């Protein structure tokens, strides 16, 4: 079975600054996908970014980027130019194809004005 | 396009009562998932449907939980009888087809409190 660990229960950052959320995972699979989801107070899980394990290039989506270290089984999320709307719970998730999705416990990010 | 719709948004019941949650996935999405999210934890898969067939229900407590997806569109998740530990947010998600290349879209969930 896969496990996903998010070691930071809470983090805060000043508006316009950069913050990095940590995630590590444990698996014996060689083919898998990694995700970061955002869950605002509305409770809806919103996909932020996705990384295929077979790709060495780190995924980026506008202000969001990841640092994927496959050997270390690490998948951190960097948010640049933080905005107040980024305040939310962030979940790291591991997917064993085709759809077995395992979530971490989440990191509560607060962006301060 | 409309998102995944869930109702009710909140539900409070007493233990041993029954409750049902409803989910309407995005139009055309063949795969539907029910997740349970206990406070302070990430979501955990309860059941996955492909059209109206069950793909995975290995983590569904079948003695009290049941789910159906008639006609391969809407789905209902039922708990009978409810226990205190069932207090959680129940999230429904859908994707176009099964497969990790197809993103999963989530609804806003139903928050259940069992007293």
PDB file of N, CA, C and O in Angstrom, chain B residues 1-66:
ATOM      1  N   UNK B   1     -19.047  24.675 -17.992  1.00  0.00           N
ATOM      2  CA  UNK B   1     -19.787  23.429 -17.766  1.00  0.00           C
ATOM      3  C   UNK B   1     -20.110  23.330 -16.281  1.00  0.00           C
ATOM      4  O   UNK B   1     -19.354  23.795 -15.428  1.00  0.00           O
ATOM      5  N   UNK B   2     -21.266  22.731 -15.962  1.00  0.00           N
ATOM      6  CA  UNK B   2     -21.658  22.592 -14.579  1.00  0.00           C
ATOM      7  C   UNK B   2     -20.728  21.604 -13.906  1.00  0.00           C
ATOM      8  O   UNK B   2     -20.226  20.664 -14.509  1.00  0.00           O
ATOM      9  N   UNK B   3     -20.529  21.818 -12.582  1.00  0.00           N
ATOM     10  CA  UNK B   3     -19.647  20.945 -11.820  1.00  0.00           C
ATOM     11  C   UNK B   3     -20.406  19.776 -11.242  1.00  0.00           C
ATOM     12  O   UNK B   3     -21.563  19.518 -11.565  1.00  0.00           O
ATOM     13  N   UNK B   4     -19.746  19.075 -10.323  1.00  0.00           N
ATOM     14  CA  UNK B   4     -20.357  17.959  -9.627  1.00  0.00           C
ATOM     15  C   UNK B   4     -21.282  18.528  -8.557  1.00  0.00           C
ATOM     16  O   UNK B   4     -20.848  19.330  -7.730  1.00  0.00           O
ATOM     17  N   UNK B   5     -22.538  18.116  -8.578  1.00  0.00           N
ATOM     18  CA  UNK B   5     -23.520  18.633  -7.630  1.00  0.00           C
ATOM     19  C   UNK B   5     -23.764  17.612  -6.527  1.00  0.00           C
ATOM     20  O   UNK B   5     -23.892  16.405  -6.800  1.00  0.00           O
ATOM     21  N   UNK B   6     -23.809  18.093  -5.296  1.00  0.00           N
ATOM     22  CA  UNK B   6     -24.094  17.214  -4.169  1.00  0.00           C
ATOM     23  C   UNK B   6     -25.140  17.867  -3.280  1.00  0.00           C
ATOM     24  O   UNK B   6     -25.179  19.084  -3.125  1.00  0.00           O
ATOM     25  N   UNK B   7     -25.954  17.020  -2.665  1.00  0.00           N
ATOM     26  CA  UNK B   7     -26.901  17.510  -1.661  1.00  0.00           C
ATOM     27  C   UNK B   7     -27.201  16.397  -0.666  1.00  0.00           C
ATOM     28  O   UNK B   7     -27.046  15.212  -0.975  1.00  0.00           O
ATOM     29  N   UNK B   8     -27.576  16.770   0.563  1.00  0.00           N
ATOM     30  CA  UNK B   8     -27.585  18.134   1.078  1.00  0.00           C
ATOM     31  C   UNK B   8     -26.170  18.615   1.380  1.00  0.00           C
ATOM     32  O   UNK B   8     -25.228  17.844   1.310  1.00  0.00           O
ATOM     33  N   UNK B   9     -26.027  19.843   1.719  1.00  0.00           N
ATOM     34  CA  UNK B   9     -24.715  20.384   2.061  1.00  0.00           C
ATOM     35  C   UNK B   9     -24.331  20.018   3.495  1.00  0.00           C
ATOM     36  O   UNK B   9     -23.162  19.775   3.778  1.00  0.00           O
ATOM     37  N   UNK B  10     -25.327  19.997   4.357  1.00  0.00           N
ATOM     38  CA  UNK B  10     -25.120  19.623   5.757  1.00  0.00           C
ATOM     39  C   UNK B  10     -26.236  18.657   6.177  1.00  0.00           C
ATOM     40  O   UNK B  10     -27.358  18.757   5.685  1.00  0.00           O
ATOM     41  N   UNK B  11     -25.876  17.760   7.115  1.00  0.00           N
ATOM     42  CA  UNK B  11     -26.880  16.867   7.665  1.00  0.00           C
ATOM     43  C   UNK B  11     -26.480  16.518   9.093  1.00  0.00           C
ATOM     44  O   UNK B  11     -25.330  16.159   9.349  1.00  0.00           O
ATOM     45  N   UNK B  12     -27.454  16.652   9.987  1.00  0.00           N
ATOM     46  CA  UNK B  12     -27.228  16.271  11.386  1.00  0.00           C
ATOM     47  C   UNK B  12     -28.237  15.202  11.744  1.00  0.00           C
ATOM     48  O   UNK B  12     -29.444  15.393  11.559  1.00  0.00           O
ATOM     49  N   UNK B  13     -27.748  14.082  12.246  1.00  0.00           N
ATOM     50  CA  UNK B  13     -28.640  12.988  12.644  1.00  0.00           C
ATOM     51  C   UNK B  13     -28.166  12.405  13.963  1.00  0.00           C
ATOM     52  O   UNK B  13     -27.051  12.677  14.420  1.00  0.00           O
ATOM     53  N   UNK B  14     -29.013  11.599  14.559  1.00  0.00           N
ATOM     54  CA  UNK B  14     -28.609  10.881  15.760  1.00  0.00           C
ATOM     55  C   UNK B  14     -28.121   9.493  15.379  1.00  0.00           C
ATOM     56  O   UNK B  14     -28.502   8.961  14.341  1.00  0.00           O
ATOM     57  N   UNK B  15     -27.263   8.950  16.233  1.00  0.00           N
ATOM     58  CA  UNK B  15     -26.736   7.615  15.935  1.00  0.00           C
ATOM     59  C   UNK B  15     -27.885   6.630  15.822  1.00  0.00           C
ATOM     60  O   UNK B  15     -28.934   6.782  16.436  1.00  0.00           O
ATOM     61  N   UNK B  16     -27.669   5.657  14.968  1.00  0.00           N
ATOM     62  CA  UNK B  16     -28.619   4.600  14.633  1.00  0.00           C
ATOM     63  C   UNK B  16     -29.688   5.054  13.626  1.00  0.00           C
ATOM     64  O   UNK B  16     -30.451   4.215  13.153  1.00  0.00           O
ATOM     65  N   UNK B  17     -29.718   6.340  13.298  1.00  0.00           N
ATOM     66  CA  UNK B  17     -30.619   6.780  12.235  1.00  0.00           C
ATOM     67  C   UNK B  17     -29.991   6.487  10.875  1.00  0.00           C
ATOM     68  O   UNK B  17     -28.808   6.150  10.770  1.00  0.00           O
ATOM     69  N   UNK B  18     -30.782   6.634   9.842  1.00  0.00           N
ATOM     70  CA  UNK B  18     -30.282   6.442   8.489  1.00  0.00           C
ATOM     71  C   UNK B  18     -30.191   7.789   7.774  1.00  0.00           C
ATOM     72  O   UNK B  18     -30.854   8.756   8.155  1.00  0.00           O
ATOM     73  N   UNK B  19     -29.329   7.836   6.758  1.00  0.00           N
ATOM     74  CA  UNK B  19     -29.128   9.074   6.005  1.00  0.00           C
ATOM     75  C   UNK B  19     -28.727   8.714   4.584  1.00  0.00           C
ATOM     76  O   UNK B  19     -28.153   7.647   4.328  1.00  0.00           O
ATOM     77  N   UNK B  20     -29.058   9.611   3.668  1.00  0.00           N
ATOM     78  CA  UNK B  20     -28.702   9.392   2.262  1.00  0.00           C
ATOM     79  C   UNK B  20     -28.149  10.666   1.664  1.00  0.00           C
ATOM     80  O   UNK B  20     -28.627  11.763   1.970  1.00  0.00           O
ATOM     81  N   UNK B  21     -27.134  10.502   0.823  1.00  0.00           N
ATOM     82  CA  UNK B  21     -26.518  11.622   0.126  1.00  0.00           C
ATOM     83  C   UNK B  21     -26.687  11.401  -1.376  1.00  0.00           C
ATOM     84  O   UNK B  21     -26.628  10.280  -1.852  1.00  0.00           O
ATOM     85  N   UNK B  22     -26.811  12.516  -2.071  1.00  0.00           N
ATOM     86  CA  UNK B  22     -27.042  12.431  -3.516  1.00  0.00           C
ATOM     87  C   UNK B  22     -25.932  13.138  -4.273  1.00  0.00           C
ATOM     88  O   UNK B  22     -25.389  14.150  -3.815  1.00  0.00           O
ATOM     89  N   UNK B  23     -25.583  12.603  -5.425  1.00  0.00           N
ATOM     90  CA  UNK B  23     -24.535  13.187  -6.251  1.00  0.00           C
ATOM     91  C   UNK B  23     -24.945  13.151  -7.714  1.00  0.00           C
ATOM     92  O   UNK B  23     -25.392  12.105  -8.223  1.00  0.00           O
ATOM     93  N   UNK B  24     -24.761  14.275  -8.386  1.00  0.00           N
ATOM     94  CA  UNK B  24     -24.966  14.343  -9.831  1.00  0.00           C
ATOM     95  C   UNK B  24     -23.644  14.715 -10.482  1.00  0.00           C
ATOM     96  O   UNK B  24     -23.174  15.845 -10.302  1.00  0.00           O
ATOM     97  N   UNK B  25     -23.021  13.800 -11.197  1.00  0.00           N
ATOM     98  CA  UNK B  25     -21.694  14.090 -11.751  1.00  0.00           C
ATOM     99  C   UNK B  25     -21.780  15.032 -12.954  1.00  0.00           C
ATOM    100  O   UNK B  25     -22.863  15.373 -13.414  1.00  0.00           O
ATOM    101  N   UNK B  26     -20.629  15.424 -13.433  1.00  0.00           N
ATOM    102  CA  UNK B  26     -20.565  16.235 -14.639  1.00  0.00           C
ATOM    103  C   UNK B  26     -21.107  15.410 -15.803  1.00  0.00           C
ATOM    104  O   UNK B  26     -20.808  14.216 -15.924  1.00  0.00           O
ATOM    105  N   UNK B  27     -21.886  16.065 -16.636  1.00  0.00           N
ATOM    106  CA  UNK B  27     -22.527  15.381 -17.748  1.00  0.00           C
ATOM    107  C   UNK B  27     -21.499  14.669 -18.630  1.00  0.00           C
ATOM    108  O   UNK B  27     -20.481  15.250 -19.014  1.00  0.00           O
ATOM    109  N   UNK B  28     -21.742  13.391 -18.876  1.00  0.00           N
ATOM    110  CA  UNK B  28     -20.862  12.623 -19.750  1.00  0.00           C
ATOM    111  C   UNK B  28     -19.749  11.896 -19.019  1.00  0.00           C
ATOM    112  O   UNK B  28     -19.019  11.100 -19.620  1.00  0.00           O
ATOM    113  N   UNK B  29     -19.607  12.160 -17.725  1.00  0.00           N
ATOM    114  CA  UNK B  29     -18.549  11.487 -16.969  1.00  0.00           C
ATOM    115  C   UNK B  29     -18.996  10.080 -16.599  1.00  0.00           C
ATOM    116  O   UNK B  29     -19.996   9.893 -15.908  1.00  0.00           O
ATOM    117  N   UNK B  30     -18.218   9.095 -17.034  1.00  0.00           N
ATOM    118  CA  UNK B  30     -18.594   7.708 -16.812  1.00  0.00           C
ATOM    119  C   UNK B  30     -18.193   7.204 -15.429  1.00  0.00           C
ATOM    120  O   UNK B  30     -18.810   6.302 -14.894  1.00  0.00           O
ATOM    121  N   UNK B  31     -17.154   7.796 -14.880  1.00  0.00           N
ATOM    122  CA  UNK B  31     -16.624   7.292 -13.605  1.00  0.00           C
ATOM    123  C   UNK B  31     -17.044   8.196 -12.459  1.00  0.00           C
ATOM    124  O   UNK B  31     -16.944   9.421 -12.552  1.00  0.00           O
ATOM    125  N   UNK B  32     -17.536   7.593 -11.410  1.00  0.00           N
ATOM    126  CA  UNK B  32     -18.009   8.339 -10.229  1.00  0.00           C
ATOM    127  C   UNK B  32     -17.419   7.716  -8.985  1.00  0.00           C
ATOM    128  O   UNK B  32     -17.323   6.488  -8.861  1.00  0.00           O
ATOM    129  N   UNK B  33     -16.996   8.587  -8.066  1.00  0.00           N
ATOM    130  CA  UNK B  33     -16.343   8.151  -6.830  1.00  0.00           C
ATOM    131  C   UNK B  33     -17.057   8.769  -5.623  1.00  0.00           C
ATOM    132  O   UNK B  33     -17.505   9.906  -5.676  1.00  0.00           O
ATOM    133  N   UNK B  34     -17.096   8.022  -4.540  1.00  0.00           N
ATOM    134  CA  UNK B  34     -17.489   8.553  -3.233  1.00  0.00           C
ATOM    135  C   UNK B  34     -16.296   8.449  -2.300  1.00  0.00           C
ATOM    136  O   UNK B  34     -15.697   7.379  -2.162  1.00  0.00           O
ATOM    137  N   UNK B  35     -15.963   9.581  -1.664  1.00  0.00           N
ATOM    138  CA  UNK B  35     -14.873   9.634  -0.695  1.00  0.00           C
ATOM    139  C   UNK B  35     -15.429  10.050   0.662  1.00  0.00           C
ATOM    140  O   UNK B  35     -16.363  10.836   0.756  1.00  0.00           O
ATOM    141  N   UNK B  36     -14.788   9.550   1.711  1.00  0.00           N
ATOM    142  CA  UNK B  36     -15.089   9.983   3.075  1.00  0.00           C
ATOM    143  C   UNK B  36     -13.892  10.764   3.601  1.00  0.00           C
ATOM    144  O   UNK B  36     -12.754  10.285   3.529  1.00  0.00           O
ATOM    145  N   UNK B  37     -14.142  11.978   4.100  1.00  0.00           N
ATOM    146  CA  UNK B  37     -13.062  12.799   4.629  1.00  0.00           C
ATOM    147  C   UNK B  37     -13.348  13.117   6.093  1.00  0.00           C
ATOM    148  O   UNK B  37     -14.181  13.976   6.400  1.00  0.00           O
ATOM    149  N   UNK B  38     -12.664  12.424   6.974  1.00  0.00           N
ATOM    150  CA  UNK B  38     -12.780  12.675   8.402  1.00  0.00           C
ATOM    151  C   UNK B  38     -11.945  13.901   8.742  1.00  0.00           C
ATOM    152  O   UNK B  38     -10.888  14.137   8.142  1.00  0.00           O
ATOM    153  N   UNK B  39     -12.407  14.672   9.712  1.00  0.00           N
ATOM    154  CA  UNK B  39     -11.736  15.919  10.091  1.00  0.00           C
ATOM    155  C   UNK B  39     -10.264  15.682  10.376  1.00  0.00           C
ATOM    156  O   UNK B  39      -9.904  14.800  11.146  1.00  0.00           O
ATOM    157  N   UNK B  40      -9.415  16.489   9.738  1.00  0.00           N
ATOM    158  CA  UNK B  40      -7.978  16.383   9.961  1.00  0.00           C
ATOM    159  C   UNK B  40      -7.287  15.346   9.100  1.00  0.00           C
ATOM    160  O   UNK B  40      -6.083  15.114   9.261  1.00  0.00           O
ATOM    161  N   UNK B  41      -8.022  14.743   8.190  1.00  0.00           N
ATOM    162  CA  UNK B  41      -7.436  13.726   7.317  1.00  0.00           C
ATOM    163  C   UNK B  41      -7.754  14.026   5.860  1.00  0.00           C
ATOM    164  O   UNK B  41      -8.622  14.842   5.543  1.00  0.00           O
ATOM    165  N   UNK B  42      -7.026  13.344   4.980  1.00  0.00           N
ATOM    166  CA  UNK B  42      -7.347  13.430   3.562  1.00  0.00           C
ATOM    167  C   UNK B  42      -8.499  12.506   3.223  1.00  0.00           C
ATOM    168  O   UNK B  42      -8.854  11.618   3.997  1.00  0.00           O
ATOM    169  N   UNK B  43      -9.103  12.719   2.065  1.00  0.00           N
ATOM    170  CA  UNK B  43     -10.221  11.866   1.652  1.00  0.00           C
ATOM    171  C   UNK B  43      -9.803  10.405   1.470  1.00  0.00           C
ATOM    172  O   UNK B  43      -8.682  10.127   1.051  1.00  0.00           O
ATOM    173  N   UNK B  44     -10.721   9.510   1.775  1.00  0.00           N
ATOM    174  CA  UNK B  44     -10.494   8.083   1.603  1.00  0.00           C
ATOM    175  C   UNK B  44     -11.582   7.523   0.705  1.00  0.00           C
ATOM    176  O   UNK B  44     -12.770   7.773   0.928  1.00  0.00           O
ATOM    177  N   UNK B  45     -11.196   6.766  -0.317  1.00  0.00           N
ATOM    178  CA  UNK B  45     -12.163   6.230  -1.267  1.00  0.00           C
ATOM    179  C   UNK B  45     -13.071   5.204  -0.595  1.00  0.00           C
ATOM    180  O   UNK B  45     -12.619   4.288   0.078  1.00  0.00           O
ATOM    181  N   UNK B  46     -14.373   5.383  -0.810  1.00  0.00           N
ATOM    182  CA  UNK B  46     -15.348   4.405  -0.346  1.00  0.00           C
ATOM    183  C   UNK B  46     -15.758   3.470  -1.481  1.00  0.00           C
ATOM    184  O   UNK B  46     -15.790   2.249  -1.319  1.00  0.00           O
ATOM    185  N   UNK B  47     -16.103   4.055  -2.631  1.00  0.00           N
ATOM    186  CA  UNK B  47     -16.594   3.243  -3.731  1.00  0.00           C
ATOM    187  C   UNK B  47     -16.374   3.981  -5.041  1.00  0.00           C
ATOM    188  O   UNK B  47     -16.400   5.207  -5.072  1.00  0.00           O
ATOM    189  N   UNK B  48     -16.120   3.205  -6.096  1.00  0.00           N
ATOM    190  CA  UNK B  48     -15.941   3.751  -7.434  1.00  0.00           C
ATOM    191  C   UNK B  48     -16.862   3.013  -8.391  1.00  0.00           C
ATOM    192  O   UNK B  48     -16.928   1.789  -8.406  1.00  0.00           O
ATOM    193  N   UNK B  49     -17.581   3.805  -9.208  1.00  0.00           N
ATOM    194  CA  UNK B  49     -18.450   3.260 -10.246  1.00  0.00           C
ATOM    195  C   UNK B  49     -17.875   3.576 -11.628  1.00  0.00           C
ATOM    196  O   UNK B  49     -17.307   4.635 -11.848  1.00  0.00           O
ATOM    197  N   UNK B  50     -18.043   2.659 -12.545  1.00  0.00           N
ATOM    198  CA  UNK B  50     -17.818   2.901 -13.960  1.00  0.00           C
ATOM    199  C   UNK B  50     -19.174   2.668 -14.618  1.00  0.00           C
ATOM    200  O   UNK B  50     -19.659   1.547 -14.665  1.00  0.00           O
ATOM    201  N   UNK B  51     -19.760   3.771 -15.109  1.00  0.00           N
ATOM    202  CA  UNK B  51     -21.170   3.742 -15.537  1.00  0.00           C
ATOM    203  C   UNK B  51     -22.016   3.266 -14.349  1.00  0.00           C
ATOM    204  O   UNK B  51     -21.938   3.856 -13.293  1.00  0.00           O
ATOM    205  N   UNK B  52     -22.773   2.203 -14.480  1.00  0.00           N
ATOM    206  CA  UNK B  52     -23.580   1.786 -13.333  1.00  0.00           C
ATOM    207  C   UNK B  52     -23.014   0.553 -12.635  1.00  0.00           C
ATOM    208  O   UNK B  52     -23.672  -0.037 -11.771  1.00  0.00           O
ATOM    209  N   UNK B  53     -21.768   0.194 -12.976  1.00  0.00           N
ATOM    210  CA  UNK B  53     -21.140  -0.949 -12.346  1.00  0.00           C
ATOM    211  C   UNK B  53     -20.102  -0.547 -11.315  1.00  0.00           C
ATOM    212  O   UNK B  53     -19.436   0.478 -11.472  1.00  0.00           O
ATOM    213  N   UNK B  54     -19.972  -1.344 -10.254  1.00  0.00           N
ATOM    214  CA  UNK B  54     -18.995  -1.071  -9.203  1.00  0.00           C
ATOM    215  C   UNK B  54     -17.619  -1.581  -9.621  1.00  0.00           C
ATOM    216  O   UNK B  54     -17.465  -2.736  -9.998  1.00  0.00           O
ATOM    217  N   UNK B  55     -16.624  -0.669  -9.558  1.00  0.00           N
ATOM    218  CA  UNK B  55     -15.252  -1.029  -9.897  1.00  0.00           C
ATOM    219  C   UNK B  55     -14.472  -1.412  -8.647  1.00  0.00           C
ATOM    220  O   UNK B  55     -13.701  -2.365  -8.639  1.00  0.00           O
ATOM    221  N   UNK B  56     -14.683  -0.634  -7.579  1.00  0.00           N
ATOM    222  CA  UNK B  56     -13.932  -0.866  -6.336  1.00  0.00           C
ATOM    223  C   UNK B  56     -14.789  -0.429  -5.169  1.00  0.00           C
ATOM    224  O   UNK B  56     -15.192   0.724  -5.088  1.00  0.00           O
ATOM    225  N   UNK B  57     -15.103  -1.346  -4.292  1.00  0.00           N
ATOM    226  CA  UNK B  57     -15.811  -1.004  -3.046  1.00  0.00           C
ATOM    227  C   UNK B  57     -15.123  -1.678  -1.872  1.00  0.00           C
ATOM    228  O   UNK B  57     -15.760  -1.993  -0.861  1.00  0.00           O
ATOM    229  N   UNK B  58     -13.829  -1.897  -2.001  1.00  0.00           N
ATOM    230  CA  UNK B  58     -13.089  -2.641  -0.983  1.00  0.00           C
ATOM    231  C   UNK B  58     -13.047  -1.931   0.368  1.00  0.00           C
ATOM    232  O   UNK B  58     -12.856  -2.579   1.405  1.00  0.00           O
ATOM    233  N   UNK B  59     -13.187  -0.613   0.376  1.00  0.00           N
ATOM    234  CA  UNK B  59     -13.119   0.110   1.648  1.00  0.00           C
ATOM    235  C   UNK B  59     -14.491   0.596   2.116  1.00  0.00           C
ATOM    236  O   UNK B  59     -14.574   1.406   3.033  1.00  0.00           O
ATOM    237  N   UNK B  60     -15.526   0.096   1.508  1.00  0.00           N
ATOM    238  CA  UNK B  60     -16.884   0.467   1.904  1.00  0.00           C
ATOM    239  C   UNK B  60     -17.347  -0.458   3.025  1.00  0.00           C
ATOM    240  O   UNK B  60     -17.373  -1.673   2.838  1.00  0.00           O
ATOM    241  N   UNK B  61     -17.716   0.092   4.176  1.00  0.00           N
ATOM    242  CA  UNK B  61     -18.245  -0.762   5.274  1.00  0.00           C
ATOM    243  C   UNK B  61     -19.622  -1.282   4.889  1.00  0.00           C
ATOM    244  O   UNK B  61     -20.652  -0.651   5.182  1.00  0.00           O
ATOM    245  N   UNK B  62     -19.643  -2.441   4.282  1.00  0.00           N
ATOM    246  CA  UNK B  62     -20.871  -2.909   3.635  1.00  0.00           C
ATOM    247  C   UNK B  62     -21.967  -3.307   4.612  1.00  0.00           C
ATOM    248  O   UNK B  62     -23.123  -3.490   4.207  1.00  0.00           O
ATOM    249  N   UNK B  63     -21.623  -3.420   5.890  1.00  0.00           N
ATOM    250  CA  UNK B  63     -22.678  -3.757   6.853  1.00  0.00           C
ATOM    251  C   UNK B  63     -23.598  -2.571   7.106  1.00  0.00           C
ATOM    252  O   UNK B  63     -24.737  -2.749   7.556  1.00  0.00           O
ATOM    253  N   UNK B  64     -23.113  -1.354   6.792  1.00  0.00           N
ATOM    254  CA  UNK B  64     -23.952  -0.180   7.062  1.00  0.00           C
ATOM    255  C   UNK B  64     -24.017   0.803   5.897  1.00  0.00           C
ATOM    256  O   UNK B  64     -24.901   1.632   5.834  1.00  0.00           O
ATOM    257  N   UNK B  65     -23.062   0.730   5.009  1.00  0.00           N
ATOM    258  CA  UNK B  65     -23.012   1.649   3.882  1.00  0.00           C
ATOM    259  C   UNK B  65     -23.466   0.931   2.608  1.00  0.00           C
ATOM    260  O   UNK B  65     -23.115  -0.231   2.393  1.00  0.00           O
ATOM    261  N   UNK B  66     -24.210   1.662   1.790  1.00  0.00           N
ATOM    262  CA  UNK B  66     -24.574   1.141   0.470  1.00  0.00           C
ATOM    263  C   UNK B  66     -24.583   2.289  -0.518  1.00  0.00           C
ATOM    264  O   UNK B  66     -24.773   3.447  -0.138  1.00  0.00           O
TER     265      UNK B  66
END
